[in-house]
mmCIF file of C-alpha atoms in Angstrom:
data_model
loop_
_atom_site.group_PDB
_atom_site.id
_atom_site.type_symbol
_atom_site.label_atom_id
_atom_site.label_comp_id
_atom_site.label_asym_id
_atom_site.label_seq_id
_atom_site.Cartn_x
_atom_site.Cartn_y
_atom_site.Cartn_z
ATOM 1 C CA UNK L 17 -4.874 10.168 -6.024
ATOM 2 C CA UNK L 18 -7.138 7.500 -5.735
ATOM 3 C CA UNK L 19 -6.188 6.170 -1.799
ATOM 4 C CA UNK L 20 -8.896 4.867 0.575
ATOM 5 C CA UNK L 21 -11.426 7.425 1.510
ATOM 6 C CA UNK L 22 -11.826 7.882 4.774
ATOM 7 C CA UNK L 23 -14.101 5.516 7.031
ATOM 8 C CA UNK L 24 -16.699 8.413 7.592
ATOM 9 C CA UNK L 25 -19.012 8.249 10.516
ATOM 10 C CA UNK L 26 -19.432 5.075 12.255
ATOM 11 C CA UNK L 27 -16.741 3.210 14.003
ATOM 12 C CA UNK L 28 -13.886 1.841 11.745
ATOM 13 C CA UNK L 29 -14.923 -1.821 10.549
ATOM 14 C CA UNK L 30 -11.785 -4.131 10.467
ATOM 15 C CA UNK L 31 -11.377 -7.272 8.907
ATOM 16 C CA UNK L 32 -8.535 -9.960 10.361
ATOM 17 C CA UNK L 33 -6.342 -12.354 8.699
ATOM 18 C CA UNK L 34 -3.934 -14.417 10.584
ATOM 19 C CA UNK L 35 -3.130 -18.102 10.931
ATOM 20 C CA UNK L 36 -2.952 -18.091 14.624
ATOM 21 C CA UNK L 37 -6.428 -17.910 16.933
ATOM 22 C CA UNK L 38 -4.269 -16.139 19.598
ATOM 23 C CA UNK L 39 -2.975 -13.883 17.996
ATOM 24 C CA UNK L 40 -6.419 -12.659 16.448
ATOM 25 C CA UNK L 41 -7.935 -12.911 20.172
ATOM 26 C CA UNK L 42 -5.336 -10.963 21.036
ATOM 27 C CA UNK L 43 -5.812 -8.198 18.144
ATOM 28 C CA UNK L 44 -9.581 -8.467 18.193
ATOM 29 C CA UNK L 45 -9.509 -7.360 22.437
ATOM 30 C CA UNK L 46 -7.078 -4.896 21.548
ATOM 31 C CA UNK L 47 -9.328 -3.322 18.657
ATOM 32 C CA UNK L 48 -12.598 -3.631 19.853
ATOM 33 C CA UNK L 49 -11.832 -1.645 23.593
ATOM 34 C CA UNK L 50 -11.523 1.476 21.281
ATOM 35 C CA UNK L 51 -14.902 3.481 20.562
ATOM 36 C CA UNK L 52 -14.380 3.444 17.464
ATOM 37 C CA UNK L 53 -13.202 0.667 15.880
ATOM 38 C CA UNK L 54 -15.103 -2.890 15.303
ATOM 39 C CA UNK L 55 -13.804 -6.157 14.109
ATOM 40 C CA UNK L 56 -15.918 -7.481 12.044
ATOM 41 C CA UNK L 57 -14.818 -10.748 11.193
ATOM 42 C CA UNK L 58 -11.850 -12.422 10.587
ATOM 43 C CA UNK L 59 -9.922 -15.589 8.750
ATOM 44 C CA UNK L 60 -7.275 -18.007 9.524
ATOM 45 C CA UNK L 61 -6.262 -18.231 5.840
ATOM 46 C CA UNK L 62 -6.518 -16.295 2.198
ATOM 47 C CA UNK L 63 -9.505 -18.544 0.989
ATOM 48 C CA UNK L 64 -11.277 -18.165 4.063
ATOM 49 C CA UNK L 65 -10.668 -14.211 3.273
ATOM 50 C CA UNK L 66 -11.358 -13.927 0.718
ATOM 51 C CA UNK L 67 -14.948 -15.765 0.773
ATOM 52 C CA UNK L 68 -15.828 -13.720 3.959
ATOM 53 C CA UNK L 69 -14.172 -10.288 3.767
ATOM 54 C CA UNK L 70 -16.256 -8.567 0.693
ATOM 55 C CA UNK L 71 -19.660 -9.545 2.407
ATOM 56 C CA UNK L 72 -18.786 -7.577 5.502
ATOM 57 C CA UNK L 73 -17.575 -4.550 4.168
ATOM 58 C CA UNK L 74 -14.470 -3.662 6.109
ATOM 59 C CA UNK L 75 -12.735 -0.369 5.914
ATOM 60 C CA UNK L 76 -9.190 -1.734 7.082
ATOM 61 C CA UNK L 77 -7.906 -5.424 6.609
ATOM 62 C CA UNK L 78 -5.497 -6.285 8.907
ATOM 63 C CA UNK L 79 -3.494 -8.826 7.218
ATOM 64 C CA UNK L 80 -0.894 -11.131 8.547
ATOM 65 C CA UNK L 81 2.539 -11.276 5.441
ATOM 66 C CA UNK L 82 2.491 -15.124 5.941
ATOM 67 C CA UNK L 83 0.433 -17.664 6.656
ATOM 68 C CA UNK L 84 1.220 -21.247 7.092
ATOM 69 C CA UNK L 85 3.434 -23.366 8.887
ATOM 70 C CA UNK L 86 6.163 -21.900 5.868
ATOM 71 C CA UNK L 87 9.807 -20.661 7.008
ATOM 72 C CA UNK L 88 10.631 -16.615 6.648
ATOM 73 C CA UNK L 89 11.354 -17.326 3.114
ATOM 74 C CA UNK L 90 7.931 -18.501 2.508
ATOM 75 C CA UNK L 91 5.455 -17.434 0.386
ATOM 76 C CA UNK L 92 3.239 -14.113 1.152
ATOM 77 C CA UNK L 93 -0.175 -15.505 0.865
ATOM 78 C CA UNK L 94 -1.302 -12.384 3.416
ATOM 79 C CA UNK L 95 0.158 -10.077 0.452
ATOM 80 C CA UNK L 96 -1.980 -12.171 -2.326
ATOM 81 C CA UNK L 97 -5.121 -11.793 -0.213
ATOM 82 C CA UNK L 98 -4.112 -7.958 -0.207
ATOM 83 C CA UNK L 99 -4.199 -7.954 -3.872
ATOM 84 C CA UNK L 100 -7.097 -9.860 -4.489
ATOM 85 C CA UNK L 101 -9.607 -8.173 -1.227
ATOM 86 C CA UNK L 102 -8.802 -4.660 -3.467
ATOM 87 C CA UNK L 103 -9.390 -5.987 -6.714
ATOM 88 C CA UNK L 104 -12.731 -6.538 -5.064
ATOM 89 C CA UNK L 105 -12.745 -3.583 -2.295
ATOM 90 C CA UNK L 106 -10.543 -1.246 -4.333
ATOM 91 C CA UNK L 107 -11.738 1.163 -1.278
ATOM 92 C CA UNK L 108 -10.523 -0.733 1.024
ATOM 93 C CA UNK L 109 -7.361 -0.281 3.301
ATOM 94 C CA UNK L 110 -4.861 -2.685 4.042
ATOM 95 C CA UNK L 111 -2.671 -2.707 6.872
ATOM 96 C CA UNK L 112 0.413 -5.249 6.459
ATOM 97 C CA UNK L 113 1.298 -6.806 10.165
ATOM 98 C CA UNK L 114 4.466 -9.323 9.784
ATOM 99 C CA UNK L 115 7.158 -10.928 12.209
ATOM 100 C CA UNK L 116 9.830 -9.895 9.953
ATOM 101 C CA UNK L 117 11.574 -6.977 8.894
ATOM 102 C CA UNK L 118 11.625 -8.392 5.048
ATOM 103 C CA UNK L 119 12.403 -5.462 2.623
ATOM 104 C CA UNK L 120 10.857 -8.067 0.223
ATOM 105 C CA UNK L 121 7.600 -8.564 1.671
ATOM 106 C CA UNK L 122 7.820 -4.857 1.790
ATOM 107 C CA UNK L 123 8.442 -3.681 -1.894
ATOM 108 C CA UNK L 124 5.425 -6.810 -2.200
ATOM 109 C CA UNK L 125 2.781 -5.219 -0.192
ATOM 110 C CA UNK L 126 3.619 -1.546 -1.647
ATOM 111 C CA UNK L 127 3.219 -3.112 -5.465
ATOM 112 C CA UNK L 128 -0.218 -4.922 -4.002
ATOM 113 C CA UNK L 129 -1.474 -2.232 -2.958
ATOM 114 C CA UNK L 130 -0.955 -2.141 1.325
ATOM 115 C CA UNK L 131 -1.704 1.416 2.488
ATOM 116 C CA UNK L 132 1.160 0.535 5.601
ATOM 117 C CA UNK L 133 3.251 -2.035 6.662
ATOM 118 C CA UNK L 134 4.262 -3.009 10.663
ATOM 119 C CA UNK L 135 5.993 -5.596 12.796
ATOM 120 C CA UNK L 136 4.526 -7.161 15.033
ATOM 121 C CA UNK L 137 6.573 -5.673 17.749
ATOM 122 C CA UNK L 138 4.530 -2.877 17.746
ATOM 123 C CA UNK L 139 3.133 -1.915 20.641
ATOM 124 C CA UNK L 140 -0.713 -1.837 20.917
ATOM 125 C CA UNK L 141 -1.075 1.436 20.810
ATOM 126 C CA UNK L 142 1.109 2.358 17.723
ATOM 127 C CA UNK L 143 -1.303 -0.704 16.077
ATOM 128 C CA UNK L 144 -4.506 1.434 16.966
ATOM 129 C CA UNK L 145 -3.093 4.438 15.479
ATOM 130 C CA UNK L 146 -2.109 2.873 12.341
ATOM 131 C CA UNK L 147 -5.196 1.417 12.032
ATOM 132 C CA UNK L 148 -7.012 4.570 12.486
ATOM 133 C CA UNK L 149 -4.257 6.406 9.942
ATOM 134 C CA UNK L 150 -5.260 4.154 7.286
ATOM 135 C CA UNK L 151 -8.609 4.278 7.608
ATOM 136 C CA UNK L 152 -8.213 8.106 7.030
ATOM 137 C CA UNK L 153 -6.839 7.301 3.686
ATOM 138 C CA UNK L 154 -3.135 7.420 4.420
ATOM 139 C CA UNK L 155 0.093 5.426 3.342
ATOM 140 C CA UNK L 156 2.056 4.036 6.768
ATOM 141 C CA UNK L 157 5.843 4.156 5.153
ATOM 142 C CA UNK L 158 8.164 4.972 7.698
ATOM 143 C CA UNK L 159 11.018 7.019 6.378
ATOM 144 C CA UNK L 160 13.475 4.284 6.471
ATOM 145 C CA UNK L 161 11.140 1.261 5.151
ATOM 146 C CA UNK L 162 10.483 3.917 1.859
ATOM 147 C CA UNK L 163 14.404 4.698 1.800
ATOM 148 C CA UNK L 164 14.669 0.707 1.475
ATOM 149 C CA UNK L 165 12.145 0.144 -0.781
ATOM 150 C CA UNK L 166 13.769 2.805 -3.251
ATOM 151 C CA UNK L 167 16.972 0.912 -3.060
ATOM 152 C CA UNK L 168 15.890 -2.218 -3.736
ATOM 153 C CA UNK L 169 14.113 -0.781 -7.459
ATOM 154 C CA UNK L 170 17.402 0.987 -8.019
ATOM 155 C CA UNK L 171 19.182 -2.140 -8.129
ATOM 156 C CA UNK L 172 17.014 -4.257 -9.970
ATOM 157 C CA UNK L 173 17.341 -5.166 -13.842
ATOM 158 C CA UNK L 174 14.987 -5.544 -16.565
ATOM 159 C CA UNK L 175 12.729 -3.458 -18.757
ATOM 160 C CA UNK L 176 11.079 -0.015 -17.415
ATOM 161 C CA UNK L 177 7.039 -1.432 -17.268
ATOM 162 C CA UNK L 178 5.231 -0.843 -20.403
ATOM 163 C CA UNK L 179 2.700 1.131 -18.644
ATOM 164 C CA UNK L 180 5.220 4.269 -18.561
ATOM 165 C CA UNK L 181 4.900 4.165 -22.273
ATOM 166 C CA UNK L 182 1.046 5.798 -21.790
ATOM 167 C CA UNK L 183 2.735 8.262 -20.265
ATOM 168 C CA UNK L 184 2.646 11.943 -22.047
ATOM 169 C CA UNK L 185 6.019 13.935 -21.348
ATOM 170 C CA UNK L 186 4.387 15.914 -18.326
ATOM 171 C CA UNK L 187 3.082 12.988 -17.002
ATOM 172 C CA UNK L 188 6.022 11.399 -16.539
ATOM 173 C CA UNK L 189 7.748 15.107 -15.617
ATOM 174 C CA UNK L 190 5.356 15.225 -12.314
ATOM 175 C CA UNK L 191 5.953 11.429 -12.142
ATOM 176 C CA UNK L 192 9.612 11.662 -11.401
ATOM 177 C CA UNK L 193 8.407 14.296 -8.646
ATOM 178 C CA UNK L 194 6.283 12.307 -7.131
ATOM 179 C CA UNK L 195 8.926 9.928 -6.630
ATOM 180 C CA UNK L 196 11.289 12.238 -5.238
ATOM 181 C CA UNK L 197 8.992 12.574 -2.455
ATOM 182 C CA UNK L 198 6.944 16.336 -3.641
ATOM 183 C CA UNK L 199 3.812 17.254 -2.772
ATOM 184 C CA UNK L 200 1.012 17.838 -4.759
ATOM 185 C CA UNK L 201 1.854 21.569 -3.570
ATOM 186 C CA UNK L 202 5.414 21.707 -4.494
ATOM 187 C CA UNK L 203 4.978 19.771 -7.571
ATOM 188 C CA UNK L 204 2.409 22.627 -8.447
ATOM 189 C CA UNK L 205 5.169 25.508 -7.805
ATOM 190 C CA UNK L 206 8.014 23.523 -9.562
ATOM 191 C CA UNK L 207 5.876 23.403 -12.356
ATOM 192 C CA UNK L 208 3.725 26.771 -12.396
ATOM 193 C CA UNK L 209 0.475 24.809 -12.451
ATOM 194 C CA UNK L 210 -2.283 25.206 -9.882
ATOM 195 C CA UNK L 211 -2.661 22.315 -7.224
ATOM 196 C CA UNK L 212 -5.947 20.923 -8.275
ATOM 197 C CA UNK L 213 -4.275 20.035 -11.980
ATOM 198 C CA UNK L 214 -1.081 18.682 -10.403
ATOM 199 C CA UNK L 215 -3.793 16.362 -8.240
ATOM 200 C CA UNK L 216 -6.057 15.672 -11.207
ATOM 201 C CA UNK L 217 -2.748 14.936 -13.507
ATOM 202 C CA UNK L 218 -1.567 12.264 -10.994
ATOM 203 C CA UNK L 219 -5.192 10.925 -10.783
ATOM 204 C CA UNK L 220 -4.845 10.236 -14.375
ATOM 205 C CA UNK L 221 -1.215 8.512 -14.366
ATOM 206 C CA UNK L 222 -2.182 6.135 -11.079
ATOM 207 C CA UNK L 223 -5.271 5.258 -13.738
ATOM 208 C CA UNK L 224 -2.446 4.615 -16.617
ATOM 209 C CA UNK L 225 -0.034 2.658 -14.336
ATOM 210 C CA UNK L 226 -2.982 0.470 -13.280
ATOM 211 C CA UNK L 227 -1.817 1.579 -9.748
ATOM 212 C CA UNK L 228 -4.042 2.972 -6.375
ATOM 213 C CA UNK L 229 -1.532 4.527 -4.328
ATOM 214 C CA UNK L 230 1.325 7.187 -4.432
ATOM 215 C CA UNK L 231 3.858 4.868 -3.255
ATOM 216 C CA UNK L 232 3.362 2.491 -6.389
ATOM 217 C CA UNK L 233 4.073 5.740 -8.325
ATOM 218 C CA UNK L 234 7.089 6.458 -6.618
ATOM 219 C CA UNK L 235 8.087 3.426 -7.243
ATOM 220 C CA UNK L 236 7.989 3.238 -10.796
ATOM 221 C CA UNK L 237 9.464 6.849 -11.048
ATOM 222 C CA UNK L 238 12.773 5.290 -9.697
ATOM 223 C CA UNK L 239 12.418 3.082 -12.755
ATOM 224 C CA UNK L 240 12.480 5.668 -14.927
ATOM 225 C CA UNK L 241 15.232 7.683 -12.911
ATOM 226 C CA UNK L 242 17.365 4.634 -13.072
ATOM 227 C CA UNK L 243 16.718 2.015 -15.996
ATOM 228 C CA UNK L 244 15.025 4.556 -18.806
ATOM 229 C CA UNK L 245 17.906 6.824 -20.175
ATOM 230 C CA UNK L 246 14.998 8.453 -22.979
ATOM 231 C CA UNK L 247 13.658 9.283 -19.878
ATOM 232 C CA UNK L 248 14.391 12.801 -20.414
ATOM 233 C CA UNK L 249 14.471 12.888 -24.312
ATOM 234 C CA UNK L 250 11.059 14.823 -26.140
ATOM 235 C CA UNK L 251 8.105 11.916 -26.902
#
């Protein structure tokens, strides 16, 4: 896997990106009364992100889904400045913070990279643990959101992604695993391989698939499952 590594010593260095001052007052206060976490800097808008975020080297952006004066059907410039802060900070982990439960914006952030995804209902709190989660290096998915996501792929049309061609037979074997939720543990005893080649295997396929995170994978396994009847045959 190739997710985040963790912050390491030091307090956590966030990055924010929302259009509206309050509300990054309001999540800057929050942040910065825990020992450790910092806010770094922040941006009112994607350019202003992405000219500012690299040169402070953040751990965790915190990124607001849309920005503008748009309606909920807007675009998701927050989930562009996602994609484009990795392609820079490929390290880096981005948290997803939006008004609207928008399955969407969700399978958007996933495919961009986001290591999690929350309303803004959440209470402070929850925020400052999922802040800290991701900065350990781990996905933010509740149960229901992935269950969602996985829908959505099931009923879409078009061609399986080229990228699955690179895929050698057991590569896309431990791929369909992955994306019926296994461990790197269990995929190793389903398959009678030791746990350090399962995680070195799936190393290799997130490289192939031009993905960073798990989710993606899982993602693209229901592609297979669903849209790729050879799936199965011998390659």
């Amino acid at each position: 896997m190739t997710a985040s590594e963790p912050a390491g010593p030091g307090p956590i260095r966030v990055f924010l990106l929302d259009d509206h001052e309050m509300v990054r007052r309001g999540v800057r206060d929050l942040l910065d009364g825990e020992p450790d976490i910092e806010v770094v800097g922040e941006a009112a808008d994607r350019r202003e992100a992405l000219a500012r975020g690299p040169a402070l080297r953040p751990h965790v952006a915190l990124l607001d889904v849309r920005l503008g004066p748009g309606s909920p059907e807007g675009d998701h410039e927050g989930i562009e400045a996602c994609r484009e802060l990795r392609a820079r900070m490929p390290e880096l982990a981005c948290l997803m913070l939006t008004s609207f439960d928008d399955d969407e914006a969700l399978f958007d952030a996933v495919m961009a990279g986001a290591s999690g995804y929350v309303l803004k209902q959440i209470k402070g709190s929850d925020l400052v643990v999922a802040v800290r989660a991701v900065a350990s290096g781990a996905s933010l998915l509740d149960p229901g959101a992935t269950a969602r996501l996985m829908a959505r792929v099931r009923g879409e049309t078009g061609p399986v992604p080229p990228e699955l061609a690179r895929l050698s037979p057991r590569e896309r074997e431990i791929l369909e695993l992955v994306g019926e939720g296994l461990t790197n543990g269990q995929i190793a005893q389903r398959l009678y391989l030791a746990e350090k080649t399962v995680k070195n295997r799936i190393s290799s396929i997130l490289a192939k698939l031009g993905v960073g995170r798990r989710i993606q994978a899982a993602v693209l396994a229901e592609k297979i499952r669903h849209r790729d009847p050879a799936a199965d045959e011998p390659g």
